[in-house]
PDB file of C-alpha atoms in Angstrom:
ATOM      1  CA  MET A   1       0.000   0.000   0.000  1.00  0.00           C
ATOM      2  CA  PRO A   2       1.250   3.480  -0.798  1.00  0.00           C
ATOM      3  CA  ASN A   3       2.066   5.639   2.193  1.00  0.00           C
ATOM      4  CA  THR A   4       2.476   9.154   0.813  1.00  0.00           C
ATOM      5  CA  SER A   5      -0.283  11.156  -0.801  1.00  0.00           C
ATOM      6  CA  SER A   6       1.612  11.364  -4.113  1.00  0.00           C
ATOM      7  CA  ALA A   7       2.002   7.576  -4.155  1.00  0.00           C
ATOM      8  CA  LYS A   8      -1.742   7.199  -3.554  1.00  0.00           C
ATOM      9  CA  LYS A   9      -2.450   9.589  -6.413  1.00  0.00           C
ATOM     10  CA  LYS A  10      -0.078   7.609  -8.656  1.00  0.00           C
ATOM     11  CA  LEU A  11      -1.948   4.415  -7.785  1.00  0.00           C
ATOM     12  CA  ARG A  12      -5.268   5.995  -8.806  1.00  0.00           C
ATOM     13  CA  ALA A  13      -3.803   7.373 -12.044  1.00  0.00           C
ATOM     14  CA  ASP A  14      -2.272   4.004 -12.908  1.00  0.00           C
ATOM     15  CA  ALA A  15      -5.639   2.318 -12.404  1.00  0.00           C
ATOM     16  CA  ARG A  16      -7.296   4.779 -14.827  1.00  0.00           C
ATOM     17  CA  LYS A  17      -4.530   4.383 -17.415  1.00  0.00           C
ATOM     18  CA  THR A  18      -4.709   0.587 -17.153  1.00  0.00           C
ATOM     19  CA  VAL A  19      -8.399   0.625 -18.056  1.00  0.00           C
ATOM     20  CA  ILE A  20      -7.785   2.895 -21.063  1.00  0.00           C
ATOM     21  CA  ASN A  21      -4.810   0.852 -22.280  1.00  0.00           C
ATOM     22  CA  LYS A  22      -6.758  -2.405 -21.980  1.00  0.00           C
ATOM     23  CA  ARG A  23      -9.590  -0.905 -24.019  1.00  0.00           C
ATOM     24  CA  ILE A  24      -7.191   0.120 -26.807  1.00  0.00           C
ATOM     25  CA  LYS A  25      -5.463  -3.279 -26.851  1.00  0.00           C
ATOM     26  CA  GLU A  26      -8.839  -5.027 -26.915  1.00  0.00           C
ATOM     27  CA  LYS A  27      -9.850  -2.963 -29.950  1.00  0.00           C
ATOM     28  CA  ILE A  28      -6.654  -4.057 -31.719  1.00  0.00           C
ATOM     29  CA  ARG A  29      -7.425  -7.718 -30.969  1.00  0.00           C
ATOM     30  CA  ASN A  30     -11.041  -7.406 -32.119  1.00  0.00           C
ATOM     31  CA  THR A  31     -10.206  -5.677 -35.400  1.00  0.00           C
ATOM     32  CA  TYR A  32      -7.475  -8.247 -36.071  1.00  0.00           C
ATOM     33  CA  LYS A  33      -9.896 -11.142 -35.461  1.00  0.00           C
ATOM     34  CA  LYS A  34     -12.461  -9.494 -37.722  1.00  0.00           C
ATOM     35  CA  PHE A  35      -9.826  -9.127 -40.446  1.00  0.00           C
ATOM     36  CA  ILE A  36      -8.779 -12.785 -40.179  1.00  0.00           C
ATOM     37  CA  SER A  37     -12.371 -14.042 -40.274  1.00  0.00           C
ATOM     38  CA  SER A  38     -13.317 -12.012 -43.356  1.00  0.00           C
ATOM     39  CA  PRO A  39     -10.366 -10.270 -45.006  1.00  0.00           C
ATOM     40  CA  SER A  40     -11.166  -7.132 -46.956  1.00  0.00           C
ATOM     41  CA  LEU A  41      -9.472  -3.830 -47.629  1.00  0.00           C
ATOM     42  CA  GLU A  42     -11.847  -2.114 -45.245  1.00  0.00           C
ATOM     43  CA  SER A  43     -11.036  -4.442 -42.339  1.00  0.00           C
ATOM     44  CA  LEU A  44      -7.320  -4.158 -43.149  1.00  0.00           C
ATOM     45  CA  SER A  45      -7.546  -0.382 -42.888  1.00  0.00           C
ATOM     46  CA  GLN A  46      -9.375  -0.756 -39.558  1.00  0.00           C
ATOM     47  CA  VAL A  47      -6.505  -2.874 -38.210  1.00  0.00           C
ATOM     48  CA  TYR A  48      -4.012  -0.266 -39.399  1.00  0.00           C
ATOM     49  CA  SER A  49      -6.093   2.507 -37.869  1.00  0.00           C
ATOM     50  CA  SER A  50      -6.362   0.806 -34.480  1.00  0.00           C
ATOM     51  CA  LEU A  51      -2.596   0.236 -34.446  1.00  0.00           C
ATOM     52  CA  ASP A  52      -1.975   3.888 -35.329  1.00  0.00           C
ATOM     53  CA  ILE A  53      -4.276   5.007 -32.523  1.00  0.00           C
ATOM     54  CA  ALA A  54      -2.378   2.787 -30.070  1.00  0.00           C
ATOM     55  CA  VAL A  55       0.886   4.417 -31.161  1.00  0.00           C
ATOM     56  CA  LYS A  56      -0.624   7.883 -30.803  1.00  0.00           C
ATOM     57  CA  LYS A  57      -1.835   7.071 -27.280  1.00  0.00           C
ATOM     58  CA  ARG A  58       1.588   5.533 -26.487  1.00  0.00           C
ATOM     59  CA  VAL A  59       0.154   2.103 -25.737  1.00  0.00           C
ATOM     60  CA  LEU A  60       2.412   0.504 -28.375  1.00  0.00           C
ATOM     61  CA  SER A  61       5.739   1.632 -29.739  1.00  0.00           C
ATOM     62  CA  LYS A  62       5.887   2.683 -33.379  1.00  0.00           C
ATOM     63  CA  GLN A  63       8.264  -0.173 -34.184  1.00  0.00           C
ATOM     64  CA  LYS A  64       5.926  -2.788 -32.710  1.00  0.00           C
ATOM     65  CA  ALA A  65       2.961  -1.367 -34.608  1.00  0.00           C
ATOM     66  CA  ASP A  66       4.964  -1.449 -37.849  1.00  0.00           C
ATOM     67  CA  ARG A  67       5.849  -5.103 -37.230  1.00  0.00           C
ATOM     68  CA  LYS A  68       2.190  -5.942 -36.588  1.00  0.00           C
ATOM     69  CA  LYS A  69       1.138  -4.150 -39.788  1.00  0.00           C
ATOM     70  CA  SER A  70       3.731  -6.099 -41.740  1.00  0.00           C
ATOM     71  CA  GLN A  71       2.567  -9.405 -40.270  1.00  0.00           C
ATOM     72  CA  VAL A  72      -1.072  -8.620 -41.029  1.00  0.00           C
ATOM     73  CA  SER A  73      -0.348  -7.734 -44.636  1.00  0.00           C
ATOM     74  CA  LYS A  74       1.660 -10.944 -45.100  1.00  0.00           C
ATOM     75  CA  GLU A  75      -1.099 -13.149 -43.681  1.00  0.00           C
ATOM     76  CA  VAL A  76      -3.435 -12.558 -46.587  1.00  0.00           C
ATOM     77  CA  LYS A  77      -2.330 -11.900 -50.106  1.00  0.00           C
ATOM     78  CA  LEU A  78      -3.581  -8.500 -51.211  1.00  0.00           C
ATOM     79  CA  PRO A  79      -5.054  -9.568 -54.595  1.00  0.00           C
ATOM     80  CA  LYS A  80      -7.442 -11.923 -52.757  1.00  0.00           C
ATOM     81  CA  LEU A  81      -9.001  -9.095 -50.762  1.00  0.00           C
ATOM     82  CA  LYS A  82     -12.504  -8.002 -51.591  1.00  0.00           C
ATOM     83  CA  GLN A  83     -12.640  -4.411 -52.665  1.00  0.00           C
ATOM     84  CA  THR A  84     -15.666  -2.516 -51.460  1.00  0.00           C
ATOM     85  CA  LYS A  85     -17.092   0.064 -53.837  1.00  0.00           C
ATOM     86  CA  ARG A  86     -17.020   3.629 -52.649  1.00  0.00           C
ATOM     87  CA  PRO A  87     -19.061   6.406 -54.194  1.00  0.00           C
ATOM     88  CA  THR A  88     -16.870   8.429 -56.514  1.00  0.00           C
ATOM     89  CA  LYS A  89     -16.872  12.183 -56.476  1.00  0.00           C
ATOM     90  CA  SER A  90     -17.436  13.830 -59.814  1.00  0.00           C
ATOM     91  CA  LYS A  91     -14.896  16.432 -60.773  1.00  0.00           C
ATOM     92  CA  SER A  92     -16.194  19.834 -61.690  1.00  0.00           C
ATOM     93  CA  SER A  93     -15.970  20.670 -65.363  1.00  0.00           C
ATOM     94  CA  LYS A  94     -15.104  24.304 -64.745  1.00  0.00           C
ATOM     95  CA  ALA A  95     -11.784  25.381 -66.144  1.00  0.00           C
ATOM     96  CA  LYS A  96      -9.790  27.905 -64.199  1.00  0.00           C
ATOM     97  CA  THR A  97      -9.379  31.232 -65.914  1.00  0.00           C
ATOM     98  CA  ALA A  98      -6.294  33.281 -65.290  1.00  0.00           C
TER      99      ALA A  98
END
């Protein structure tokens, strides 16, 4: 048990950070499982996004996230992935006048 008030505060802060870190790591696991069960470009980008968020929040190091991204991309060959159609934006036909 912590004796000083600063040690008690540190204990409370660590408990809060542990909950947040577990939530971020759980999201990484869930998106990875979703990608493995049904690989698609959309689920691959979700895995990448969750890893990038973990790096931003300092839950994972950048190097570890890069290794995970590499492993994920090697697990499924990219040509096999299903490509979801996105609505395309039409370009305006106006020409710029100088």
